Amino acid sequence: MLADARLFSGAIDLLTERFKPGSVDAVVGIDARGFIFAAAAAVKLRAGFVPVRKKASCPTRPSNRIIALEYGSATVAMHVDALKPGARVVLIDDLLATGGTSAAAAALVKKLGAQHP
């Protein structure tokens, strides 16, 4: 899908169709392919992009969340100053298996005081 501009554009249209440009403050994308979709959605929605990354990938003070995976556990992180309280946020990932990573990212967003529009 990423190699086909029409399909990729269509996917971004579907991800963003329920939001008007300017109605969202940030689009949060989950490491790593979620970054691709979330960044494109952020541009379309005229919003900022915030990555949720593997803990070791955050260069400054992160807020962390441990998640259980099918094969063990992992820690995802977001910068503590990435979102302002009350920010309107859309969360995008490229895959939903158990939902653990998305749930952890949503918990980080909530911990920083942001909300779904």
XYZ file of N, CA, C and O in Angstrom:
468
model
N 0.819 -1.190 0.000
C 0.000 0.000 0.000
C 0.867 1.260 0.000
O 0.523 2.229 -0.650
N 1.968 1.251 0.738
C 2.823 2.436 0.804
C 3.448 2.757 -0.546
O 3.716 3.923 -0.835
N 3.670 1.758 -1.377
C 4.302 1.969 -2.680
C 3.335 2.508 -3.724
O 3.764 2.968 -4.778
N 2.057 2.474 -3.433
C 1.039 2.944 -4.376
C 0.444 4.249 -3.843
O -0.289 4.248 -2.850
N 0.766 5.356 -4.483
C 0.325 6.670 -4.002
C -1.183 6.763 -3.834
O -1.685 7.358 -2.866
N -1.926 6.172 -4.747
C -3.390 6.232 -4.667
C -3.902 5.482 -3.441
O -4.760 5.973 -2.702
N -3.375 4.283 -3.211
C -3.796 3.502 -2.045
C -3.382 4.171 -0.737
O -4.156 4.225 0.217
N -2.154 4.663 -0.697
C -1.664 5.323 0.515
C -2.498 6.562 0.817
O -2.952 6.766 1.943
N -2.743 7.376 -0.189
C -3.573 8.572 -0.015
C -4.982 8.200 0.443
O -5.557 8.838 1.331
N -5.532 7.132 -0.144
C -6.856 6.668 0.254
C -6.899 6.214 1.702
O -7.877 6.453 2.418
N -5.842 5.545 2.149
C -5.770 5.108 3.545
C -5.750 6.309 4.491
O -6.449 6.323 5.509
N -4.989 7.323 4.137
C -4.931 8.534 4.969
C -6.287 9.229 4.966
O -6.759 9.707 6.005
N -6.940 9.274 3.816
C -8.292 9.857 3.751
C -9.242 9.124 4.699
O -10.023 9.753 5.421
N -9.191 7.790 4.692
C -10.065 7.005 5.568
C -9.752 7.241 7.048
O -10.661 7.332 7.879
N -8.462 7.333 7.374
C -8.070 7.555 8.767
C -8.492 8.925 9.293
O -8.690 9.098 10.488
N -8.611 9.885 8.405
C -8.867 11.266 8.841
C -10.266 11.778 8.529
O -10.606 12.897 8.915
N -11.103 10.976 7.865
C -12.374 11.485 7.349
C -13.328 12.017 8.418
O -14.144 12.882 8.126
N -13.238 11.554 9.644
C -14.187 12.039 10.641
C -13.719 13.296 11.371
O -14.405 13.804 12.249
N -12.548 13.805 11.002
C -11.994 15.001 11.635
C -11.810 16.104 10.601
O -11.376 15.851 9.488
N -12.111 17.329 10.998
C -11.873 18.479 10.125
C -10.459 18.992 10.366
O -9.966 18.950 11.495
N -9.800 19.493 9.321
C -8.486 20.098 9.531
C -8.584 21.190 10.601
O -9.509 21.989 10.605
N -7.657 21.167 11.536
C -7.645 22.136 12.622
C -8.426 21.686 13.853
O -8.360 22.332 14.888
N -9.161 20.574 13.762
C -9.950 20.103 14.904
C -9.146 19.222 15.855
O -9.623 18.850 16.920
N -7.934 18.902 15.466
C -7.051 18.038 16.245
C -5.758 18.795 16.503
O -5.236 19.461 15.611
N -5.248 18.696 17.733
C -3.984 19.358 18.057
C -2.770 18.511 17.695
O -1.725 19.047 17.334
N -2.916 17.193 17.839
C -1.785 16.301 17.564
C -2.274 14.937 17.110
O -3.339 14.480 17.522
N -1.465 14.318 16.272
C -1.691 12.929 15.888
C -0.535 12.143 16.481
O 0.631 12.450 16.233
N -0.868 11.149 17.301
C 0.125 10.322 17.964
C 0.297 9.049 17.149
O -0.684 8.379 16.824
N 1.540 8.737 16.798
C 1.839 7.545 16.013
C 2.730 6.597 16.783
O 3.655 7.023 17.472
N 2.431 5.312 16.667
C 3.164 4.292 17.413
C 4.296 3.717 16.569
O 4.110 3.371 15.402
N 5.452 3.585 17.185
C 6.664 3.042 16.591
C 6.388 1.703 15.923
O 5.764 0.844 16.514
N 6.758 1.457 14.752
C 7.501 2.311 13.838
C 6.657 2.647 12.605
O 6.637 3.790 12.173
N 5.952 1.685 12.040
C 5.188 2.007 10.831
C 4.020 2.941 11.126
O 3.548 3.656 10.242
N 3.546 2.975 12.363
C 2.498 3.923 12.726
C 2.944 5.354 12.517
O 2.130 6.250 12.294
N 4.275 5.588 12.565
C 4.813 6.929 12.302
C 4.444 7.397 10.898
O 4.139 8.563 10.680
N 4.506 6.485 9.941
C 4.258 6.840 8.539
C 2.826 7.335 8.367
O 2.586 8.409 7.810
N 1.873 6.562 8.861
C 0.467 6.922 8.720
C 0.101 8.135 9.566
O -0.624 9.019 9.128
N 0.619 8.182 10.785
C 0.289 9.292 11.683
C 0.876 10.610 11.186
O 0.220 11.648 11.260
N 2.085 10.585 10.672
C 2.694 11.818 10.166
C 1.915 12.356 8.965
O 1.655 13.558 8.870
N 1.526 11.473 8.067
C 0.733 11.898 6.906
C -0.628 12.430 7.355
O -1.113 13.448 6.839
N -1.245 11.772 8.332
C -2.531 12.238 8.850
C -2.386 13.588 9.530
O -3.252 14.466 9.402
N -1.282 13.789 10.245
C -1.047 15.072 10.916
C -0.967 16.213 9.906
O -1.538 17.286 10.117
N -0.273 15.983 8.813
C -0.180 17.019 7.770
C -1.574 17.327 7.226
O -1.955 18.494 7.102
N -2.338 16.298 6.927
C -3.681 16.501 6.372
C -4.597 17.241 7.354
O -5.417 18.066 6.954
N -4.442 16.959 8.655
C -5.301 17.577 9.670
C -4.741 18.893 10.211
O -5.330 19.504 11.094
N -3.587 19.312 9.666
C -2.919 20.530 10.143
C -2.682 20.456 11.653
O -3.010 21.367 12.412
N -2.106 19.342 12.060
C -1.845 19.078 13.474
C -0.377 18.701 13.657
O 0.321 18.387 12.693
N 0.057 18.702 14.902
C 1.399 18.244 15.212
C 1.464 16.722 15.179
O 0.438 16.052 15.199
N 2.674 16.211 15.125
C 2.901 14.763 15.166
C 3.690 14.433 16.420
O 4.693 15.086 16.719
N 3.233 13.436 17.181
C 3.912 13.002 18.404
C 4.191 11.506 18.298
O 3.263 10.720 18.155
N 5.468 11.109 18.365
C 5.778 9.681 18.304
C 5.707 9.014 19.677
O 6.087 9.601 20.689
N 5.184 7.796 19.705
C 5.299 6.907 20.863
C 6.337 5.887 20.440
O 6.150 5.183 19.448
N 7.431 5.836 21.207
C 8.583 5.058 20.766
C 8.969 3.984 21.769
O 8.496 3.985 22.892
N 9.860 3.132 21.345
C 10.468 2.200 22.284
C 11.247 3.037 23.292
O 11.824 4.058 22.939
N 11.245 2.621 24.537
C 11.819 3.420 25.619
C 13.230 3.934 25.302
O 13.531 5.092 25.518
N 14.076 3.088 24.789
C 15.469 3.471 24.536
C 15.603 4.521 23.436
O 16.646 5.142 23.297
N 14.553 4.761 22.656
C 14.621 5.704 21.541
C 14.286 7.133 21.927
O 14.426 8.034 21.113
N 13.809 7.363 23.144
C 13.452 8.722 23.578
C 14.687 9.406 24.150
O 15.214 8.971 25.174
N 15.168 10.475 23.499
C 16.406 11.107 23.941
C 16.265 11.983 25.185
O 17.249 12.260 25.842
N 15.066 12.448 25.524
C 14.910 13.276 26.714
C 13.997 12.575 27.705
O 13.739 11.398 27.580
N 13.485 13.302 28.683
C 12.665 12.711 29.750
C 11.383 12.086 29.206
O 10.470 12.790 28.804
N 11.301 10.743 29.237
C 10.089 10.097 28.743
C 9.105 9.766 29.865
O 9.471 9.668 31.029
N 7.856 9.612 29.486
C 6.843 9.001 30.323
C 6.698 7.595 29.765
O 6.510 7.419 28.565
N 6.825 6.572 30.610
C 6.892 5.184 30.150
C 5.642 4.390 30.498
O 4.953 4.699 31.464
N 5.436 3.335 29.748
C 4.355 2.385 30.021
C 4.833 1.009 29.576
O 5.251 0.829 28.433
N 4.801 0.024 30.493
C 5.182 -1.349 30.173
C 3.964 -2.060 29.602
O 2.855 -1.907 30.100
N 4.198 -2.824 28.536
C 3.101 -3.563 27.905
C 3.444 -5.040 27.828
O 4.600 -5.409 27.689
N 2.417 -5.857 27.960
C 2.584 -7.299 27.790
C 2.360 -7.623 26.319
O 1.411 -7.162 25.706
N 3.261 -8.394 25.765
C 3.168 -8.816 24.372
C 2.950 -10.322 24.333
O 3.118 -11.015 25.339
N 2.614 -10.818 23.160
C 2.416 -12.255 23.008
C 3.683 -13.021 23.378
O 3.635 -14.149 23.822
N 4.837 -12.413 23.200
C 6.121 -13.077 23.364
C 6.962 -12.479 24.480
O 8.141 -12.708 24.558
N 6.379 -11.706 25.386
C 7.132 -11.112 26.478
C 6.546 -9.768 26.861
O 5.333 -9.602 26.920
N 7.420 -8.800 27.080
C 6.951 -7.454 27.409
C 7.871 -6.427 26.766
O 8.964 -6.758 26.317
N 7.403 -5.204 26.724
C 8.178 -4.098 26.154
C 7.767 -2.828 26.875
O 6.755 -2.799 27.580
N 8.532 -1.805 26.693
C 8.205 -0.506 27.271
C 8.116 0.508 26.146
O 9.015 0.589 25.309
N 7.009 1.248 26.109
C 6.876 2.334 25.145
C 6.936 3.650 25.910
O 6.636 3.703 27.100
N 7.345 4.700 25.210
C 7.565 5.980 25.874
C 7.162 7.138 24.975
O 7.157 7.025 23.749
N 6.833 8.237 25.633
C 6.508 9.488 24.956
C 7.155 10.596 25.792
O 7.209 10.489 27.013
N 7.633 11.620 25.150
C 8.228 12.725 25.900
C 7.187 13.334 26.831
O 6.023 13.509 26.443
N 7.592 13.667 28.058
C 6.643 14.177 29.050
C 6.042 15.522 28.653
O 4.979 15.887 29.127
N 6.701 16.239 27.773
C 6.189 17.550 27.338
C 5.605 17.502 25.923
O 5.378 18.535 25.298
N 5.319 16.291 25.418
C 4.847 16.136 24.045
C 3.426 16.655 23.838
O 3.082 17.098 22.746
N 2.596 16.583 24.876
C 1.197 16.998 24.770
C 0.837 17.904 25.939
O 1.253 17.653 27.060
N 0.055 18.907 25.662
C -0.433 19.795 26.714
C -1.744 19.239 27.263
O -2.513 18.619 26.533
N -2.021 19.463 28.544
C -3.322 19.046 29.085
C -4.464 19.645 28.254
O -4.414 20.814 27.864
N -5.441 18.813 27.950
C -6.578 19.257 27.152
C -6.372 19.169 25.654
O -7.301 19.440 24.884
N -5.160 18.786 25.216
C -4.897 18.673 23.776
C -5.834 17.626 23.174
O -6.115 16.599 23.779
N -6.313 17.910 21.967
C -7.185 16.980 21.230
C -6.290 16.096 20.370
O -5.585 16.595 19.506
N -6.350 14.791 20.642
C -5.383 13.855 20.062
C -6.069 12.702 19.350
O -7.059 12.167 19.823
N -5.501 12.322 18.199
C -5.879 11.112 17.483
C -4.679 10.176 17.569
O -3.542 10.591 17.345
N -4.928 8.917 17.891
C -3.880 7.912 18.020
C -3.958 6.951 16.835
O -5.026 6.426 16.528
N -2.815 6.750 16.154
C -2.776 5.879 14.980
C -1.651 4.860 15.124
O -0.524 5.212 15.461
N -1.985 3.614 14.839
C -0.988 2.552 14.754
C -1.216 1.832 13.431
O -2.280 1.949 12.828
N -0.242 1.071 12.994
C -0.376 0.379 11.711
C -0.931 -1.023 11.867
O -1.291 -1.656 10.891
N -1.018 -1.530 13.069
C -1.396 -2.919 13.287
C -2.085 -3.042 14.634
O -1.695 -2.389 15.595
N -3.095 -3.863 14.698
C -3.736 -4.147 15.973
C -3.749 -5.654 16.162
O -4.485 -6.366 15.505
N -2.872 -6.127 17.036
C -2.829 -7.560 17.330
C -3.617 -7.786 18.615
O -4.805 -8.015 18.585
N -2.937 -7.645 19.753
C -3.643 -7.799 21.025
C -4.206 -6.483 21.520
O -5.028 -6.457 22.412
N -3.734 -5.382 20.952
C -4.169 -4.060 21.401
C -3.344 -3.519 22.546
O -3.574 -2.408 23.011
N -2.358 -4.278 23.003
C -1.549 -3.855 24.143
C -0.758 -2.578 23.896
O -0.704 -1.697 24.758
N -0.146 -2.476 22.735
C 0.646 -1.284 22.437
C -0.256 -0.059 22.301
O 0.056 1.006 22.824
N -1.367 -0.205 21.628
C -2.310 0.912 21.486
C -2.867 1.326 22.841
O -3.010 2.518 23.123
N -3.185 0.346 23.685
C -3.697 0.653 25.024
C -2.652 1.385 25.858
O -2.970 2.340 26.576
N -1.398 0.960 25.745
C -0.324 1.627 26.481
C -0.135 3.056 25.979
O 0.033 3.985 26.768
N -0.182 3.250 24.665
C -0.047 4.599 24.095
C -1.216 5.475 24.539
O -1.021 6.639 24.897
N -2.421 4.922 24.541
C -3.591 5.679 24.996
C -3.444 6.063 26.463
O -3.816 7.179 26.863
N -2.882 5.173 27.267
C -2.662 5.482 28.681
C -1.646 6.615 28.849
O -1.808 7.479 29.718
N -0.605 6.624 28.008
C 0.365 7.720 28.055
C -0.285 9.043 27.675
O -0.036 10.076 28.305
N -1.106 9.023 26.638
C -1.811 10.231 26.206
C -2.691 10.759 27.348
O -2.678 11.943 27.671
N -3.420 9.859 27.976
C -4.303 10.235 29.090
C -3.505 10.754 30.277
O -3.883 11.722 30.932
N -2.365 10.108 30.562
C -1.504 10.526 31.672
C -1.034 11.976 31.503
O -0.895 12.712 32.477
N -0.816 12.384 30.261
C -0.389 13.757 29.990
C -1.563 14.728 29.926
O -1.376 15.920 29.701
N -2.783 14.225 30.106
C -3.955 15.097 30.176
C -4.607 15.416 28.849
O -5.467 16.274 28.781
N -4.205 14.719 27.792
C -4.807 14.958 26.483
C -6.096 14.150 26.364
O -6.388 13.300 27.208
N -6.844 14.399 25.315
C -8.136 13.737 25.138
C -8.420 13.469 23.667
O -7.813 14.062 22.793
N -9.363 12.583 23.424
C -9.810 12.298 22.062
C -10.865 13.339 21.710
O -11.740 13.630 22.521
N -10.767 13.930 20.498
C -11.739 14.987 20.157
C -13.158 14.476 19.969
O -13.403 13.360 19.676
